[in-house]
CSV table of C-alpha atoms in Angstrom, one decimal:
chain,number,residue,atom,x,y,z
A,14,ASP,CA,64.8,-10.8,-82.9
A,15,VAL,CA,67.5,-12.7,-84.7
A,16,CYS,CA,70.2,-11.3,-83.2
A,17,SER,CA,68.7,-11.6,-79.6
A,18,SER,CA,67.6,-15.4,-80.4
A,19,ASP,CA,71.4,-16.0,-81.4
A,20,LEU,CA,73.1,-14.3,-78.4
A,21,ILE,CA,70.8,-16.3,-76.0
A,22,LEU,CA,71.7,-19.6,-77.7
A,23,TRP,CA,75.3,-18.6,-77.9
A,24,SER,CA,75.5,-17.5,-74.4
A,25,LEU,CA,73.5,-20.7,-73.0
A,26,ALA,CA,75.9,-23.2,-75.0
A,27,SER,CA,79.0,-21.4,-73.7
A,28,GLY,CA,77.8,-21.6,-70.2
A,29,ALA,CA,76.5,-25.6,-71.1
A,30,SER,CA,80.0,-26.3,-72.1
A,31,GLY,CA,81.2,-26.2,-68.4
A,32,LEU,CA,78.8,-28.7,-67.7
A,33,ALA,CA,80.8,-31.5,-70.2
A,34,ALA,CA,81.8,-34.7,-68.6
A,35,THR,CA,83.0,-36.3,-72.0
A,36,PHE,CA,84.9,-34.8,-75.0
A,37,TRP,CA,81.6,-35.4,-77.3
A,38,ILE,CA,79.7,-33.2,-75.0
A,39,LEU,CA,81.8,-30.7,-75.2
A,40,PHE,CA,82.2,-30.8,-78.8
A,41,ALA,CA,78.3,-30.4,-79.0
A,42,THR,CA,78.0,-27.7,-77.1
A,43,ARG,CA,80.8,-26.3,-79.0
A,44,ILE,CA,78.7,-26.7,-82.5
A,45,PHE,CA,75.8,-24.4,-80.6
A,46,VAL,CA,78.5,-21.6,-79.8
A,47,GLY,CA,79.0,-21.3,-83.7
A,48,ILE,CA,75.6,-21.6,-84.9
A,49,GLY,CA,75.2,-18.6,-82.5
A,50,GLU,CA,78.0,-17.0,-83.7
A,51,GLY,CA,77.3,-17.9,-87.3
A,52,GLY,CA,73.7,-16.2,-87.0
A,53,TYR,CA,74.8,-12.9,-85.1
A,54,GLY,CA,78.2,-12.4,-87.0
A,55,PRO,CA,76.3,-11.4,-90.6
A,56,ALA,CA,73.3,-9.6,-88.7
A,57,ALA,CA,75.0,-7.4,-86.5
A,58,PRO,CA,77.2,-5.6,-88.9
A,59,THR,CA,74.1,-5.3,-91.5
A,60,ILE,CA,72.0,-3.7,-88.9
A,61,LEU,CA,74.6,-1.2,-87.9
A,62,SER,CA,75.0,-0.5,-91.5
A,63,ASP,CA,71.5,-0.3,-92.3
A,64,LEU,CA,71.4,2.4,-89.2
A,65,PHE,CA,74.4,4.7,-90.1
A,66,PRO,CA,75.3,6.8,-93.4
A,67,ILE,CA,78.3,5.9,-95.3
A,68,GLU,CA,80.2,9.1,-94.0
A,69,THR,CA,80.1,7.7,-90.4
A,70,ARG,CA,79.8,4.1,-91.0
A,71,GLY,CA,83.5,3.7,-90.8
A,72,ARG,CA,83.8,4.7,-87.0
A,73,ILE,CA,80.7,2.8,-86.5
A,74,MET,CA,82.0,-0.7,-87.6
A,75,ALA,CA,85.4,0.4,-85.9
A,76,ILE,CA,83.5,0.6,-82.6
A,77,PHE,CA,81.7,-2.7,-83.0
A,78,CYS,CA,84.6,-4.6,-84.4
A,79,ALA,CA,87.1,-3.2,-81.1
A,80,ALA,CA,85.0,-5.9,-79.4
A,81,ILE,CA,86.9,-8.7,-81.1
A,82,PRO,CA,90.6,-7.9,-79.9
A,83,VAL,CA,89.1,-6.6,-76.4
A,84,GLY,CA,86.8,-9.6,-75.6
A,85,SER,CA,89.5,-12.3,-77.0
A,86,ALA,CA,92.3,-11.0,-74.8
A,87,LEU,CA,90.1,-10.4,-71.9
A,88,GLY,CA,89.1,-14.4,-72.4
A,89,TYR,CA,92.8,-14.7,-72.1
A,90,VAL,CA,93.1,-12.9,-69.1
A,91,ILE,CA,89.7,-13.2,-67.4
A,92,GLY,CA,89.5,-17.0,-68.3
A,93,GLY,CA,92.9,-17.9,-67.0
A,94,LEU,CA,92.5,-16.2,-63.6
A,95,ILE,CA,89.2,-18.0,-63.0
A,96,GLY,CA,90.1,-21.4,-64.2
A,97,ALA,CA,93.3,-21.0,-61.8
A,98,GLN,CA,90.8,-20.0,-58.8
A,99,LEU,CA,87.8,-21.8,-59.4
A,100,GLY,CA,88.3,-24.5,-62.1
A,101,TRP,CA,87.9,-24.6,-65.6
A,102,ARG,CA,84.4,-25.0,-65.7
A,103,TRP,CA,83.8,-21.6,-64.0
A,104,ALA,CA,85.3,-20.0,-66.7
A,105,PHE,CA,82.5,-21.2,-69.0
A,106,TYR,CA,79.6,-20.8,-66.5
A,107,LEU,CA,80.4,-17.3,-66.0
A,108,VAL,CA,80.3,-15.9,-69.6
A,109,ALA,CA,76.5,-17.0,-69.7
A,110,PRO,CA,74.7,-14.3,-67.5
A,111,PRO,CA,76.4,-11.4,-69.6
A,112,GLY,CA,75.4,-12.8,-72.8
A,113,LEU,CA,71.7,-13.9,-71.7
A,114,LEU,CA,71.3,-10.1,-70.3
A,115,LEU,CA,72.3,-8.9,-73.5
A,116,GLY,CA,70.0,-11.2,-75.4
A,117,LEU,CA,67.1,-10.1,-73.6
A,118,LEU,CA,67.9,-6.3,-73.8
A,119,CYS,CA,68.1,-6.6,-77.6
A,120,PHE,CA,64.3,-7.7,-77.8
A,121,TRP,CA,63.5,-3.8,-77.1
A,122,GLN,CA,66.2,-2.4,-79.7
A,123,ARG,CA,64.6,-0.4,-82.2
A,124,ASP,CA,63.8,-2.1,-85.8
A,125,PRO,CA,66.3,-0.6,-88.4
A,126,ARG,CA,63.8,-1.2,-91.0
A,127,VAL,CA,62.1,1.6,-89.3
A,128,ALA,CA,65.0,3.8,-88.4
A,129,ALA,CA,66.9,3.3,-91.7
A,130,ASP,CA,64.6,5.7,-93.9
A,131,HIS,CA,67.2,6.3,-96.5
A,132,LEU,CA,66.6,2.6,-97.8
A,133,THR,CA,63.7,2.6,-100.5
A,134,GLN,CA,61.0,-0.2,-100.7
A,135,LYS,CA,62.7,-0.9,-104.2
A,136,SER,CA,66.3,-1.3,-102.8
A,137,SER,CA,65.1,-4.2,-99.9
A,138,ARG,CA,64.0,-6.4,-103.0
A,139,ARG,CA,66.6,-8.9,-104.0
A,140,SER,CA,67.2,-10.7,-107.0
A,141,LEU,CA,69.9,-13.5,-108.1
A,142,ARG,CA,71.5,-10.7,-110.1
A,143,ASP,CA,71.9,-9.0,-107.1
A,144,TYR,CA,74.0,-12.1,-105.5
A,145,LEU,CA,75.8,-12.8,-108.7
A,146,ASN,CA,77.0,-8.9,-109.0
A,147,LEU,CA,78.3,-9.6,-105.3
A,148,PHE,CA,80.3,-12.1,-106.2
A,149,ARG,CA,81.9,-10.4,-109.3
A,150,THR,CA,82.7,-7.1,-107.6
A,151,ARG,CA,86.5,-7.2,-107.5
A,152,SER,CA,86.7,-5.1,-104.4
A,153,TYR,CA,84.5,-7.4,-102.3
A,154,LEU,CA,86.6,-10.4,-103.4
A,155,ILE,CA,90.0,-8.8,-103.0
A,156,ASN,CA,89.1,-7.9,-99.5
A,157,CYS,CA,87.7,-11.3,-98.6
A,158,ILE,CA,91.3,-12.6,-99.6
A,159,ALA,CA,93.3,-9.8,-97.5
A,160,MET,CA,90.9,-10.2,-94.7
A,161,THR,CA,91.4,-14.2,-94.7
A,162,LEU,CA,95.3,-13.8,-94.6
A,163,MET,CA,95.0,-11.3,-91.9
A,164,THR,CA,92.6,-14.1,-90.0
A,165,PHE,CA,95.4,-16.5,-90.6
A,166,VAL,CA,97.8,-14.4,-89.0
A,167,THR,CA,95.5,-13.6,-85.9
A,168,GLY,CA,94.1,-16.8,-85.2
A,169,GLY,CA,97.8,-18.4,-85.3
A,170,LEU,CA,99.1,-16.4,-83.0
A,171,GLY,CA,96.1,-16.4,-80.8
A,172,PHE,CA,97.0,-20.3,-81.0
A,173,TRP,CA,100.7,-20.7,-81.1
A,174,VAL,CA,101.9,-17.7,-78.6
A,175,PRO,CA,102.2,-20.3,-75.7
A,176,ALA,CA,104.4,-22.4,-77.6
A,177,TYR,CA,106.8,-19.8,-79.1
A,178,LEU,CA,107.0,-18.0,-75.6
A,179,ARG,CA,108.0,-21.7,-74.4
A,180,PHE,CA,110.8,-21.8,-77.6
A,181,ARG,CA,112.1,-18.7,-76.2
A,182,ASN,CA,112.2,-20.0,-72.5
A,183,GLN,CA,109.5,-17.6,-71.4
A,184,SER,CA,106.7,-18.5,-69.3
A,185,PRO,CA,103.4,-19.3,-71.2
A,186,ASP,CA,101.3,-18.2,-68.2
A,187,VAL,CA,102.8,-14.8,-67.5
A,188,GLY,CA,103.1,-14.4,-71.0
A,189,MET,CA,100.1,-14.7,-72.1
A,190,THR,CA,98.5,-12.5,-69.5
A,191,ILE,CA,101.1,-9.5,-71.0
A,192,PHE,CA,100.0,-10.5,-74.4
A,193,GLY,CA,96.2,-10.4,-73.8
A,194,LEU,CA,97.1,-6.9,-72.0
A,195,ILE,CA,99.0,-5.9,-75.0
A,196,THR,CA,96.0,-7.1,-77.1
A,197,VAL,CA,93.2,-4.9,-75.1
A,198,VAL,CA,94.9,-1.6,-75.4
A,199,ALA,CA,96.7,-2.0,-78.7
A,200,GLY,CA,93.8,-4.0,-80.6
A,201,LEU,CA,91.3,-1.5,-78.7
A,202,VAL,CA,93.2,2.0,-79.7
A,203,SER,CA,94.0,0.6,-83.3
A,204,THR,CA,90.8,-0.6,-84.1
A,205,LEU,CA,88.8,2.5,-83.3
A,206,LEU,CA,91.4,5.0,-84.7
A,207,GLY,CA,91.5,3.0,-87.9
A,208,GLY,CA,88.0,3.7,-88.7
A,209,VAL,CA,88.1,7.6,-87.9
A,210,ILE,CA,91.3,7.7,-89.9
A,211,ALA,CA,89.4,6.1,-93.0
A,212,ASP,CA,86.2,7.9,-92.6
A,213,ARG,CA,88.2,11.1,-92.3
A,214,LEU,CA,90.0,10.1,-95.5
A,215,ARG,CA,87.3,8.9,-97.7
A,216,SER,CA,86.1,12.3,-99.3
A,217,ARG,CA,90.1,13.1,-100.2
A,218,LEU,CA,91.2,9.7,-100.8
A,219,ALA,CA,89.9,7.3,-103.0
A,220,GLY,CA,90.2,3.5,-101.7
A,221,SER,CA,90.8,5.3,-98.2
A,222,TYR,CA,89.6,2.2,-96.4
A,223,PHE,CA,92.1,-0.5,-98.3
A,224,TRP,CA,95.1,2.4,-97.9
A,225,VAL,CA,94.5,2.4,-94.3
A,226,SER,CA,94.2,-1.7,-94.2
A,227,GLY,CA,97.2,-1.9,-96.2
A,228,ILE,CA,99.7,0.2,-94.6
A,229,GLY,CA,98.9,-0.9,-91.2
A,230,MET,CA,99.7,-4.5,-92.2
A,231,LEU,CA,102.8,-3.3,-93.8
A,232,THR,CA,103.9,-1.2,-91.1
A,233,ALA,CA,103.0,-4.4,-88.7
A,234,CYS,CA,105.3,-6.4,-90.6
A,235,PRO,CA,108.9,-4.8,-89.7
A,236,PHE,CA,107.7,-4.8,-86.3
A,237,PHE,CA,106.5,-8.1,-85.6
A,238,ILE,CA,109.9,-9.6,-87.2
A,239,ALA,CA,112.1,-7.7,-84.7
A,240,THR,CA,110.2,-9.1,-82.0
A,241,LEU,CA,111.3,-12.7,-83.3
A,242,TYR,CA,114.9,-11.3,-82.8
A,243,ILE,CA,114.7,-8.7,-79.9
A,244,PRO,CA,115.3,-10.7,-76.6
A,245,PHE,CA,112.6,-10.0,-73.9
A,246,PRO,CA,111.1,-8.0,-72.2
A,247,ALA,CA,112.1,-5.7,-74.6
A,248,ALA,CA,110.4,-7.9,-77.5
A,249,TRP,CA,107.0,-6.8,-75.8
A,250,ILE,CA,107.6,-3.4,-76.8
A,251,THR,CA,107.7,-4.3,-80.8
A,252,MET,CA,105.1,-6.8,-80.1
A,253,PHE,CA,102.9,-4.1,-79.0
A,254,LEU,CA,103.3,-2.1,-82.0
A,255,ALA,CA,103.1,-5.0,-84.3
A,256,ILE,CA,99.3,-5.7,-82.7
A,257,PHE,CA,98.2,-1.8,-83.1
A,258,PHE,CA,99.1,-2.0,-86.6
A,259,LEU,CA,97.8,-5.6,-87.3
A,260,PHE,CA,94.3,-4.4,-86.1
A,261,LEU,CA,94.3,-1.1,-87.9
A,262,ASN,CA,92.7,-2.8,-90.6
A,263,THR,CA,89.8,-4.3,-88.5
A,264,GLY,CA,86.8,-1.1,-88.9
A,265,PRO,CA,87.9,-0.1,-92.4
A,266,SER,CA,87.9,-3.6,-93.8
A,267,ASN,CA,84.6,-4.7,-92.4
A,268,THR,CA,83.5,-0.9,-93.8
A,269,ALA,CA,84.6,-1.4,-97.1
A,270,LEU,CA,82.3,-5.1,-97.3
A,271,ALA,CA,79.3,-2.8,-96.1
A,272,ASN,CA,80.1,-0.2,-98.7
A,273,VAL,CA,80.2,-2.3,-101.9
A,274,SER,CA,77.4,-4.5,-101.2
A,275,LEU,CA,73.5,-3.5,-101.6
A,276,PRO,CA,71.3,-3.3,-98.5
A,277,ALA,CA,69.2,-6.3,-99.5
A,278,VAL,CA,72.2,-8.5,-100.1
A,279,ARG,CA,74.4,-7.3,-97.2
A,280,ALA,CA,73.7,-10.1,-95.0
A,281,THR,CA,74.6,-12.6,-97.4
A,282,ALA,CA,78.0,-10.5,-98.1
A,283,PHE,CA,79.0,-10.4,-94.7
A,284,ALA,CA,78.1,-14.2,-93.9
A,285,ALA,CA,80.0,-15.5,-96.7
A,286,ASN,CA,82.8,-13.3,-95.6
A,287,ILE,CA,82.7,-14.9,-92.6
A,288,PHE,CA,83.0,-18.1,-93.8
A,289,VAL,CA,85.9,-18.0,-96.5
A,290,ILE,CA,87.8,-15.8,-93.6
A,291,HIS,CA,87.4,-19.0,-91.1
A,292,ALA,CA,87.5,-21.6,-93.1
A,293,PHE,CA,90.7,-20.7,-95.1
A,294,GLY,CA,92.4,-18.3,-92.8
A,295,ASP,CA,92.7,-19.3,-88.6
A,296,VAL,CA,91.5,-23.1,-89.0
A,297,GLN,CA,94.2,-23.4,-91.9
A,298,ALA,CA,97.0,-21.5,-89.7
A,299,PHE,CA,96.4,-24.0,-86.3
A,300,TRP,CA,97.9,-26.8,-88.0
A,301,LEU,CA,100.1,-25.2,-90.8
A,302,LEU,CA,102.0,-23.4,-87.9
A,303,GLY,CA,102.2,-26.4,-86.0
A,304,TYR,CA,103.2,-28.3,-88.9
A,305,ILE,CA,105.7,-25.7,-89.6
A,306,GLY,CA,107.1,-25.6,-86.1
A,307,GLY,CA,107.0,-29.5,-85.5
A,308,HIS,CA,109.3,-29.8,-88.8
A,309,THR,CA,111.7,-27.0,-88.0
A,310,ASN,CA,110.9,-24.7,-84.8
A,311,MET,CA,108.4,-22.0,-83.4
A,312,HIS,CA,110.8,-19.3,-84.8
A,313,VAL,CA,110.6,-20.4,-88.4
A,314,ALA,CA,106.9,-21.0,-87.9
A,315,PHE,CA,106.4,-17.0,-86.8
A,316,LEU,CA,108.6,-15.9,-89.6
A,317,PHE,CA,106.2,-17.6,-92.2
A,318,VAL,CA,103.6,-15.8,-90.2
A,319,SER,CA,105.3,-12.5,-91.2
A,320,GLY,CA,105.3,-13.2,-94.3
A,321,ILE,CA,101.7,-13.7,-94.8
A,322,ILE,CA,101.6,-10.2,-93.0
A,323,PHE,CA,103.2,-8.6,-95.9
A,324,LEU,CA,101.1,-10.5,-98.4
A,325,SER,CA,98.0,-9.1,-96.6
A,326,GLY,CA,98.9,-5.7,-97.0
A,327,LEU,CA,99.9,-5.8,-100.5
A,328,VAL,CA,96.7,-7.8,-101.3
A,329,TRP,CA,94.6,-4.5,-100.0
A,330,LEU,CA,96.8,-2.1,-101.7
A,331,MET,CA,96.5,-3.9,-104.9
A,332,GLY,CA,92.9,-3.3,-104.7
A,333,VAL,CA,92.9,0.0,-103.7
A,334,LYS,CA,92.1,0.9,-107.4
A,335,TYR,CA,88.7,-1.0,-107.7
A,336,LEU,CA,87.5,0.4,-104.5
């Protein structure tokens, strides 16, 4: 019921954004979008974690998280096309019906408390000690730090790629369509692949979820740097490879969050993580990359992004021994 209500609120607020006549009305509707997303974000992965055993949880979380790069990229592509043909308001109107339909369908889904028979009555009780232990768990804290750095990268890229394309004398409209398609394909495949690989390595390699995440980020770094120096259109190839390895961590990192938290406080674990990665990740990327680009240029700003990619990979590899 929580997911259904959040999804319906989220969808109604998104559609209502198209009715905005002033900045403050648009601002208010976006707040309600955030409330819906804020409620759905911790609940959905917690339900999935309760429904599926640890042996297959990585691939399940990967399938769920694959919606992030695909949905974001399709938003750029479809939103741009709708905006060009029908106006920007219709880009908001048309996202409401699918969300409302899915929200209604959620009311008929099975209750995970019934389906998850591996959870005992004792495990569902929570205490202050359970919450304190969560924030004392080194693997959880390290994972949050690495995911914050990764969110800085993805949020910053999504916002500043048009400015970077103009700096490279490329058409932002055409470039964002290509960037969106690259993110759909590379992000979908790598997100799914990352979860499967980490699951398969789990029984043979301690800390497999951090290994896959860290190696993926470190591999993405040189491809991203190469993109900054290779002329277009060849640069789109290295961009594809950078995005591919950049999203390899999505399934494993979220699975690690679920695996190191007790079922009774798992929703809080995801909620705290979501708050931290956005408050200190993409929110900071928006102004900081703009500041760097404004005082130097977008090439320097994106070189800074490459350093954050590398740092994120190092943090995950440093956390392997604690997972």
